[in-house]
Short mmCIF file of C-alpha atoms and ligand atoms in Angstrom, two decimals:
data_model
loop_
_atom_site.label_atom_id
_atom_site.label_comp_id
_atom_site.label_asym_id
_atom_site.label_seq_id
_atom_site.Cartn_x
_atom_site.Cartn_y
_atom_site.Cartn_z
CA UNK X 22 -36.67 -12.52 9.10
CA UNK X 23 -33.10 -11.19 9.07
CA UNK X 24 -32.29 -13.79 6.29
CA UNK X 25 -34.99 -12.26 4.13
CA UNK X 26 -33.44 -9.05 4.49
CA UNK X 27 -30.21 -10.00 2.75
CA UNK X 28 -28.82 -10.00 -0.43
CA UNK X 29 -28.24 -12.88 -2.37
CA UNK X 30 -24.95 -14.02 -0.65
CA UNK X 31 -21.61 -13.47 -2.71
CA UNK X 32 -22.11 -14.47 -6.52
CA UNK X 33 -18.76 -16.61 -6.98
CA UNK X 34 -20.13 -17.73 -10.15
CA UNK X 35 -20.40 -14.03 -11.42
CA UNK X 36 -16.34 -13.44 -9.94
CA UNK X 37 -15.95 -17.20 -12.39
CA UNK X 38 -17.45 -15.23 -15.26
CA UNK X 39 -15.23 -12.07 -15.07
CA UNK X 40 -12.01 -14.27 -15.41
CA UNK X 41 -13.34 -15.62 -18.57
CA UNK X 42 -14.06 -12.00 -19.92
CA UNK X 43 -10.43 -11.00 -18.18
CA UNK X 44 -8.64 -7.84 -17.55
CA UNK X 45 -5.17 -8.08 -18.91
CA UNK X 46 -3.50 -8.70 -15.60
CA UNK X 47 -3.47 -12.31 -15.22
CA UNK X 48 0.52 -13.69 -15.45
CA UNK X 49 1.37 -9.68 -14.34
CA UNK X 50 3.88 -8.98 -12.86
CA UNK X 51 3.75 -6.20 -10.25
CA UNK X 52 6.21 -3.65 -9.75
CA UNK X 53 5.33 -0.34 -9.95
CA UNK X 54 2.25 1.75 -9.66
CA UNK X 55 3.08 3.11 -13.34
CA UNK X 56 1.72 0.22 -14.59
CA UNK X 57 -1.73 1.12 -13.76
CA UNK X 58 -4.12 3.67 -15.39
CA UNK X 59 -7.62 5.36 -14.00
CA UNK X 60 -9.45 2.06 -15.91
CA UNK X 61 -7.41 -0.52 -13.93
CA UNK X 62 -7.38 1.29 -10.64
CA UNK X 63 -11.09 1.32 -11.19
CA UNK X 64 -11.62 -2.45 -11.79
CA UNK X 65 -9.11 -3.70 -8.77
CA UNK X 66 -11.42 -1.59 -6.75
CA UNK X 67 -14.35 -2.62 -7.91
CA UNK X 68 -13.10 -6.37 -7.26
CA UNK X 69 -11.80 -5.53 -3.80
CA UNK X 70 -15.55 -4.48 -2.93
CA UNK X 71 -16.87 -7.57 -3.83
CA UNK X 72 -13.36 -9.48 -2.18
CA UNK X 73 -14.98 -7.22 1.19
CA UNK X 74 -18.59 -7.92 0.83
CA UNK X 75 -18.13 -11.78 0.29
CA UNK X 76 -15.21 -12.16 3.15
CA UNK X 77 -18.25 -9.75 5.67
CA UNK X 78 -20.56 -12.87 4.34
CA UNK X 79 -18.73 -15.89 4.19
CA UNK X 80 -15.12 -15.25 4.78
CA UNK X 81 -13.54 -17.15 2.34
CA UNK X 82 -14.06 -18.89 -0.68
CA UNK X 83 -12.17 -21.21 -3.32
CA UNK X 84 -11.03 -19.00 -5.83
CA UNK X 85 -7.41 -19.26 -5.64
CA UNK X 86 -7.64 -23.50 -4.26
CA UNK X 87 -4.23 -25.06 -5.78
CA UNK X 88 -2.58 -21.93 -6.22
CA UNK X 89 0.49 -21.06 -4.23
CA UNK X 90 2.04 -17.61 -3.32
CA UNK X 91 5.46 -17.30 -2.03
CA UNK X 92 5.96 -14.74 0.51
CA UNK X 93 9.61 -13.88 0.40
CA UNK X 94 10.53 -11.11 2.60
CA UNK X 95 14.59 -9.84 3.07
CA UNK X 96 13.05 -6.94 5.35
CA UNK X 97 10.83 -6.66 8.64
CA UNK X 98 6.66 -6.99 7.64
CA UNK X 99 3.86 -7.19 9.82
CA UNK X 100 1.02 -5.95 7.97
CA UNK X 101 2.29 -6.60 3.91
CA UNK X 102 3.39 -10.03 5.03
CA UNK X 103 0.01 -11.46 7.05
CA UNK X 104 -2.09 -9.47 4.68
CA UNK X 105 -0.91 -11.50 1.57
CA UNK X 106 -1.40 -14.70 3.55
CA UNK X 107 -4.98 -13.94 4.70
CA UNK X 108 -5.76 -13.31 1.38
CA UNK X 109 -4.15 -16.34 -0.14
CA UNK X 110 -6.05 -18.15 2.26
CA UNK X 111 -9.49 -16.35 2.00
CA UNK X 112 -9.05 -17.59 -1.43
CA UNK X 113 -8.51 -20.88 -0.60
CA UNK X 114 -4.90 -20.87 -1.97
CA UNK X 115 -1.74 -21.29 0.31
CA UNK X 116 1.67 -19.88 0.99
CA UNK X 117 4.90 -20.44 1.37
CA UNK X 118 6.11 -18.21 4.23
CA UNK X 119 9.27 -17.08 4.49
CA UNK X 120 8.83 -13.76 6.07
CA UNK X 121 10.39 -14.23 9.57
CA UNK X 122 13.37 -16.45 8.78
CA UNK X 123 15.07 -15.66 5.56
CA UNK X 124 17.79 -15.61 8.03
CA UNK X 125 17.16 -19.30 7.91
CA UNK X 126 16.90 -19.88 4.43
CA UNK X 127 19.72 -20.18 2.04
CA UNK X 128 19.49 -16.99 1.46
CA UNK X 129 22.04 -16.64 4.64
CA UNK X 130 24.72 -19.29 2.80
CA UNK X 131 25.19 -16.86 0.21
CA UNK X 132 22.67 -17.31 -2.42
CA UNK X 133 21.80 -14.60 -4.92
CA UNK X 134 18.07 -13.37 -5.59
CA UNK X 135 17.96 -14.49 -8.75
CA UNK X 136 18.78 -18.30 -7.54
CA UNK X 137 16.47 -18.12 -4.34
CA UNK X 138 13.73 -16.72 -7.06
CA UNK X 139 13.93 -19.47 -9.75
CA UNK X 140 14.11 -22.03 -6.99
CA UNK X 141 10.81 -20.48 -5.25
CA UNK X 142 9.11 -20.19 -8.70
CA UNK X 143 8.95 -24.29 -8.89
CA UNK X 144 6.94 -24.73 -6.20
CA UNK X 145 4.70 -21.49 -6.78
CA UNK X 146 1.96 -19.68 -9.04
CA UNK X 147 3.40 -16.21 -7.84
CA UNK X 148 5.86 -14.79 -5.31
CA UNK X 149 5.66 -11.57 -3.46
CA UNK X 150 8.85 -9.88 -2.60
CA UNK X 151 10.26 -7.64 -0.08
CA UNK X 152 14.08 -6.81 -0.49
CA UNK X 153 15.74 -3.72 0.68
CA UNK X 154 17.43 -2.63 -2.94
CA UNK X 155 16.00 -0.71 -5.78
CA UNK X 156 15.17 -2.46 -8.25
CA UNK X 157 14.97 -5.58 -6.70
CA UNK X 158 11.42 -6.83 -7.64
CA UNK X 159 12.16 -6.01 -11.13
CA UNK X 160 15.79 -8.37 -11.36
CA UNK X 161 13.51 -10.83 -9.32
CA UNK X 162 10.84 -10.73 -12.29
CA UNK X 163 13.47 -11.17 -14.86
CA UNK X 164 14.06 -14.36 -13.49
CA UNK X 165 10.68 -15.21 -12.73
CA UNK X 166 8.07 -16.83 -14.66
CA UNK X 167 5.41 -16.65 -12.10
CA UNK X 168 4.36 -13.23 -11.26
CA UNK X 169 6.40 -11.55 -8.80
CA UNK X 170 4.64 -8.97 -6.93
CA UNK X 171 6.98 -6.10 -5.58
CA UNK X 172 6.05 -5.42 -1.67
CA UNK X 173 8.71 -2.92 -1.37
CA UNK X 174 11.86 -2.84 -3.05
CA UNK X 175 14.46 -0.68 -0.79
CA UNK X 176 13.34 3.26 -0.63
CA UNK X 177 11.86 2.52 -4.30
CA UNK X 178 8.10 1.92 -4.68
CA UNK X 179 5.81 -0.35 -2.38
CA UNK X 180 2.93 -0.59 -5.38
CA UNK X 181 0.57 -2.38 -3.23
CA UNK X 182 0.33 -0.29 -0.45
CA UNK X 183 -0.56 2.94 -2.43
CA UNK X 184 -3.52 0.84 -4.13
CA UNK X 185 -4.68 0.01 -0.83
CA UNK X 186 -4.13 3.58 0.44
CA UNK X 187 -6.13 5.01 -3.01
CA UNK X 188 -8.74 2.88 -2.40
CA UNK X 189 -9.20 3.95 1.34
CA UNK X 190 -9.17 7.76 0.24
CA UNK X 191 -12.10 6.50 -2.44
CA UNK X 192 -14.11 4.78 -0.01
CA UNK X 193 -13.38 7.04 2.98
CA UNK X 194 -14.16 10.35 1.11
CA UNK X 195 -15.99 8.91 -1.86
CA UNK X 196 -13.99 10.62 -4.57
CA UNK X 197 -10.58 11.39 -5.60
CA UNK X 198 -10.59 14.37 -7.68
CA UNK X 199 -10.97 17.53 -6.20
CA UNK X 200 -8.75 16.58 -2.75
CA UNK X 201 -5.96 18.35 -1.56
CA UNK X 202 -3.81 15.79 0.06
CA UNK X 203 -1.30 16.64 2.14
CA UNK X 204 1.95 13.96 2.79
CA UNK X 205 3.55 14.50 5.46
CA UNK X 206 7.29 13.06 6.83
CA UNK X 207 9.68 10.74 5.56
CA UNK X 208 9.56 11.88 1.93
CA UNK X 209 12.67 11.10 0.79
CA UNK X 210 13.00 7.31 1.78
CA UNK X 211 9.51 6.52 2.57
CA UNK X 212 8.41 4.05 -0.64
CA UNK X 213 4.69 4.18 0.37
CA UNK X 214 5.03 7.88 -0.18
CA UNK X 215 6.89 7.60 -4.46
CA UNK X 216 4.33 4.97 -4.89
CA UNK X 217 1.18 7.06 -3.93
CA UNK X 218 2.55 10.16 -5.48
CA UNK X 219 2.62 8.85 -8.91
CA UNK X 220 -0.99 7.17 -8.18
CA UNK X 221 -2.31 10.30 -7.68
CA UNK X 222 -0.82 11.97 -10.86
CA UNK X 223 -4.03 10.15 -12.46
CA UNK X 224 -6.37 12.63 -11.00
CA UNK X 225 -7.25 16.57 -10.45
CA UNK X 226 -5.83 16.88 -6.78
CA UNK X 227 -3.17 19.62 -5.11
CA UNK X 228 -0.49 17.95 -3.56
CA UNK X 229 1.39 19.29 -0.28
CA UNK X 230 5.00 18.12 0.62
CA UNK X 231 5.69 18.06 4.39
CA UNK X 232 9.05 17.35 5.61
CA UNK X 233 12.27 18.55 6.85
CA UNK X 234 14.82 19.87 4.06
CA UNK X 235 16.93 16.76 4.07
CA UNK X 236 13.69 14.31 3.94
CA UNK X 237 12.35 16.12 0.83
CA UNK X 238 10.25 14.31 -2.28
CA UNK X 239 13.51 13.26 -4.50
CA UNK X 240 13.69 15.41 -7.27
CA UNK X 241 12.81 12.73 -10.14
CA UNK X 242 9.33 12.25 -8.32
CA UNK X 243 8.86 16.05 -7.91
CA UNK X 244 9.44 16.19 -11.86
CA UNK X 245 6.65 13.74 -12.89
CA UNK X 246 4.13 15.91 -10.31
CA UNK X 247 5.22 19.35 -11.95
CA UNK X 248 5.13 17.52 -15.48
CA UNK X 249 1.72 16.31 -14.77
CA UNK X 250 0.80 20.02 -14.20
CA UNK X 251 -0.67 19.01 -10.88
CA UNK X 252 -0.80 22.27 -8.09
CA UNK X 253 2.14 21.12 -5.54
CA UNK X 254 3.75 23.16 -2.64
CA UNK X 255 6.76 22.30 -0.25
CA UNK X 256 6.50 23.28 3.01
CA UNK X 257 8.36 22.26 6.22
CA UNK X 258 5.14 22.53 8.65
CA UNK X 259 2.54 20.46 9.25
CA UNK X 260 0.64 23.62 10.18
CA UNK X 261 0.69 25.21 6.91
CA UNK X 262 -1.50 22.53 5.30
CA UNK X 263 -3.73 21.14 8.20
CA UNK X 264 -6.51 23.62 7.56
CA UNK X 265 -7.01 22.52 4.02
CA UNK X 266 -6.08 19.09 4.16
CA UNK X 267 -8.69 16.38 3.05
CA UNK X 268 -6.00 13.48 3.69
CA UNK X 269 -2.89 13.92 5.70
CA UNK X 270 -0.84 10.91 5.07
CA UNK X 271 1.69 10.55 7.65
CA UNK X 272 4.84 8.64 7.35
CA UNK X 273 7.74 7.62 9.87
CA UNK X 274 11.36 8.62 9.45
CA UNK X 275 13.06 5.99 7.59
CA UNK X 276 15.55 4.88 10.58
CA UNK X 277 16.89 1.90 8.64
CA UNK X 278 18.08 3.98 5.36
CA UNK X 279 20.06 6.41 7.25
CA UNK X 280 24.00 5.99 6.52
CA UNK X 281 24.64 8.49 9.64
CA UNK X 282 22.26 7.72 12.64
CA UNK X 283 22.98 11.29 13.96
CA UNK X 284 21.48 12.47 11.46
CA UNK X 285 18.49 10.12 12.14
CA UNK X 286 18.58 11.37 15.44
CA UNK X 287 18.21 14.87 14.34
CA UNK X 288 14.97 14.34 12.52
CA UNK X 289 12.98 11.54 14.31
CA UNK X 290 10.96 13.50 16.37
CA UNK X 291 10.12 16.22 14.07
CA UNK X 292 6.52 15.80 13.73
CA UNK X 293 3.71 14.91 16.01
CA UNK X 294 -0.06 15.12 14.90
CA UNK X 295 -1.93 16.18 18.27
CA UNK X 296 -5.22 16.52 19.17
CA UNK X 297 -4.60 20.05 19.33
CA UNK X 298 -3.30 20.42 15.65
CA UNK X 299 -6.39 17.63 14.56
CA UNK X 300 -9.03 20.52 16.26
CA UNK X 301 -7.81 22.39 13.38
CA UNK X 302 -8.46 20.33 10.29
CA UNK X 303 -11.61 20.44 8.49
CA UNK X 304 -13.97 18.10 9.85
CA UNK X 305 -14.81 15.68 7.05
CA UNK X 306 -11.26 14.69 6.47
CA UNK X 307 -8.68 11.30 7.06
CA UNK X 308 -5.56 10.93 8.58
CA UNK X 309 -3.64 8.12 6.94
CA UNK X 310 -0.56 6.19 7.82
CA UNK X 311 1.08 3.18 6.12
CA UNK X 312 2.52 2.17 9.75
CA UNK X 313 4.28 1.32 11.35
CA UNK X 314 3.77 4.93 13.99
CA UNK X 315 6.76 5.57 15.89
CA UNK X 316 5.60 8.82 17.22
CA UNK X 317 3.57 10.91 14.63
CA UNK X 318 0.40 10.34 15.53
CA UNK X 319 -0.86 10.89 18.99
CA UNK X 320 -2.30 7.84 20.28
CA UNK X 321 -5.34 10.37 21.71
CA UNK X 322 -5.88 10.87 17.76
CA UNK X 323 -7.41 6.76 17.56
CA UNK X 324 -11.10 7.25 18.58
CA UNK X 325 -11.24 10.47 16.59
CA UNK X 326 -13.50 9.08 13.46
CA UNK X 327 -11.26 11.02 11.09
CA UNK X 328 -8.34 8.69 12.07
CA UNK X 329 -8.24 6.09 9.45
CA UNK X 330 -5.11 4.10 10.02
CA UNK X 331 -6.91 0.95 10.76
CA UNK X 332 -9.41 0.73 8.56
CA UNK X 333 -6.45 1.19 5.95
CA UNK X 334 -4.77 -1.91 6.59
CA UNK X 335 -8.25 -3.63 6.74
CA UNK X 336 -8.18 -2.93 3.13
CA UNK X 337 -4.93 -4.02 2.27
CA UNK X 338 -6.16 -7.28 2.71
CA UNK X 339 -8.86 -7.30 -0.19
CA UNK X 340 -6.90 -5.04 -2.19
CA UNK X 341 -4.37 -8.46 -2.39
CA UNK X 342 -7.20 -10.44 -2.82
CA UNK X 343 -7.85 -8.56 -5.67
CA UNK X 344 -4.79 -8.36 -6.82
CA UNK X 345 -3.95 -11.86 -6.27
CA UNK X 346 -6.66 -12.82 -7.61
CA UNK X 347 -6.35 -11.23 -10.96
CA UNK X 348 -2.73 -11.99 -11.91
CA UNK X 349 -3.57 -16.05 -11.24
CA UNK X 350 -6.54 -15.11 -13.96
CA UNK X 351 -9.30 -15.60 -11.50
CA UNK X 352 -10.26 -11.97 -11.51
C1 NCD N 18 5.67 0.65 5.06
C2 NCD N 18 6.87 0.07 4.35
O1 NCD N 18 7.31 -1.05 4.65
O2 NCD N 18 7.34 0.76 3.43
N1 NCD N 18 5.03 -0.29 5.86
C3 NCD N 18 4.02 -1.00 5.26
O3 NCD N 18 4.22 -1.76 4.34
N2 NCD N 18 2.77 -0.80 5.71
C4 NCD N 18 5.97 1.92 5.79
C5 NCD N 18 7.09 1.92 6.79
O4 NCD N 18 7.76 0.92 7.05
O5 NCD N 18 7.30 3.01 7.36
#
């Protein structure tokens, strides 16, 4: 009886079809949310949807079988790294892990990117790169023939993350335009933060800045937002925007791009969203964070429904099965 109640389980040959009819992404490389426009946001979403509906129903399916994705992080990754591999593997493609041990690799006997790259790219169909310099995804792409997929290059852009964060504002809230989002912390450093920012120059929000003076939104960022003639305030309290707030996207201080730890020390602490300060926000709204927390969210705030942290990374991992999925041209 429950059977009959379903849908017709996940149409793989329908997912087959759209790669015919393609989407211009396949052999993409990707390193920068200014590569995408309101039609391409709209179509990795769409696929992500379906990437959600058929993992719910069957979990995984051969898609990506006898592709491989290198995983090649220089910095610490929990949730980037093991979301890429689940969704490799959902596919039915593999990886090539190096995410804990590039300590191990050769990487440690001296050799450049651009050597460890055009090694990786002969065993791979695509590599996915964390590296703690600017600009790093894009020397690694110049190198590469297989895609390389930037998952955070220094205090630069972490592309990947703000599609997954978009998409969890669209499905939590069910529309982007119209929201006043409010970010809130490390401004300055925090990569999740540049790369959302410019995502959201695509649509009619506001945009609130929260963070102490020397964490502010660099100034080339804070040009595109004022050139996109989107509303945008500064403020250094969390308590001037919680009222209106439909997201607050929260963000730790940046300890590992300080040059002067005292001055690390000075602003680590400076925010903490309570239950208190959460009894004052509207009540259809999210609270975001890329995560790692280190002490801006309350952990009292995790059973309040409006808390959305979790269900955010849950979509990072069909967001890179989209994603994934289209630059092999199987999307
Ligand atoms: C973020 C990052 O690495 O930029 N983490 C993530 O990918 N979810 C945020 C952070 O480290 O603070």
């Amino acid at each position: 009886m429950v059977i009959e109640k379903l849908k017709p389980l996940f149409n793989y040959e329908e997912l087959q079809e759209k790669s015919v009819s393609g989407n211009g992404m396949a052999g993409m490389d990707i390193l920068s949310v200014q590569q995408f426009d309101r039609e391409m946001l709209a179509y990795i979403f769409a696929r992500a949807r379906e990437m959600r509906e058929m993992v719910q129903r069957v979990g995984e399916v051969d898609l990506l079988k006898g592709n491989v994705l290198t995983a090649l992080f220089y910095e610490p990754s929990t949730r980037t790294s093991s979301s890429f591999i689940a969704a490799m593997e959902r596919l039915g493609g593999a990886v090539i892990p190096i995410t804990q041990g590039v300590q191990f690799s050769s990487v440690s006997k001296g050799e450049t990117l651009a050597d460890t790259v055009r090694t990786l790219e002969q065993y791979s169909d695509a590599i996915v790169l964390r590296h703690p310099q600017i600009g790093s995804a894009k020397l690694a792409a110049d190198y590469s023939a297989v895609p390389v997929i930037n998952a955070g290059d220094g205090a630069g852009e972490h592309p990947t993350q703000a599609l997954l964060d978009l998409f969890t504002i669209r499905e939590e809230l069910g529309h982007v335009d119209g929201l006043r989002v409010a970010m809130v912390g490390d401004l300055r450093n925090g990569r999740t933060v540049h790369s959302l920012t410019k995502l959201l120059l695509h649509f009619d929000v506001s945009l609130r800045f929260v963070s102490p003076e020397i964490l502010r939104l660099p100034l080339n960022i804070m040009n595109q937002v004022i050139d996109a003639g989107i509303d945008s305030r500064e403020t250094h309290d969390v308590a001037d925007v919680i009222d209106n707030a439909d997201v607050l996207y929260v963000t730790r201080v940046q300890k590992e791009r300080f040059a002067d730890l005292a001055q690390y020390e000075e602003v680590k602490n400076h925010y903490e969203i309570t239950p208190d300060l959460m009894k004052r926000a509207k009540e259809k709204m999210v609270i975001m964070h890329p995560l790692p927390r280190v002490g801006e969210i309350h952990y009292a705030i995790d059973d309040d429904p409006r808390a959305a942290y979790f269900r955010q990374v849950q979509n990072g991992m069909y967001i890179r099965m989209a994603l994934l999925a289209a630059v092999l041209g199987r999307a």
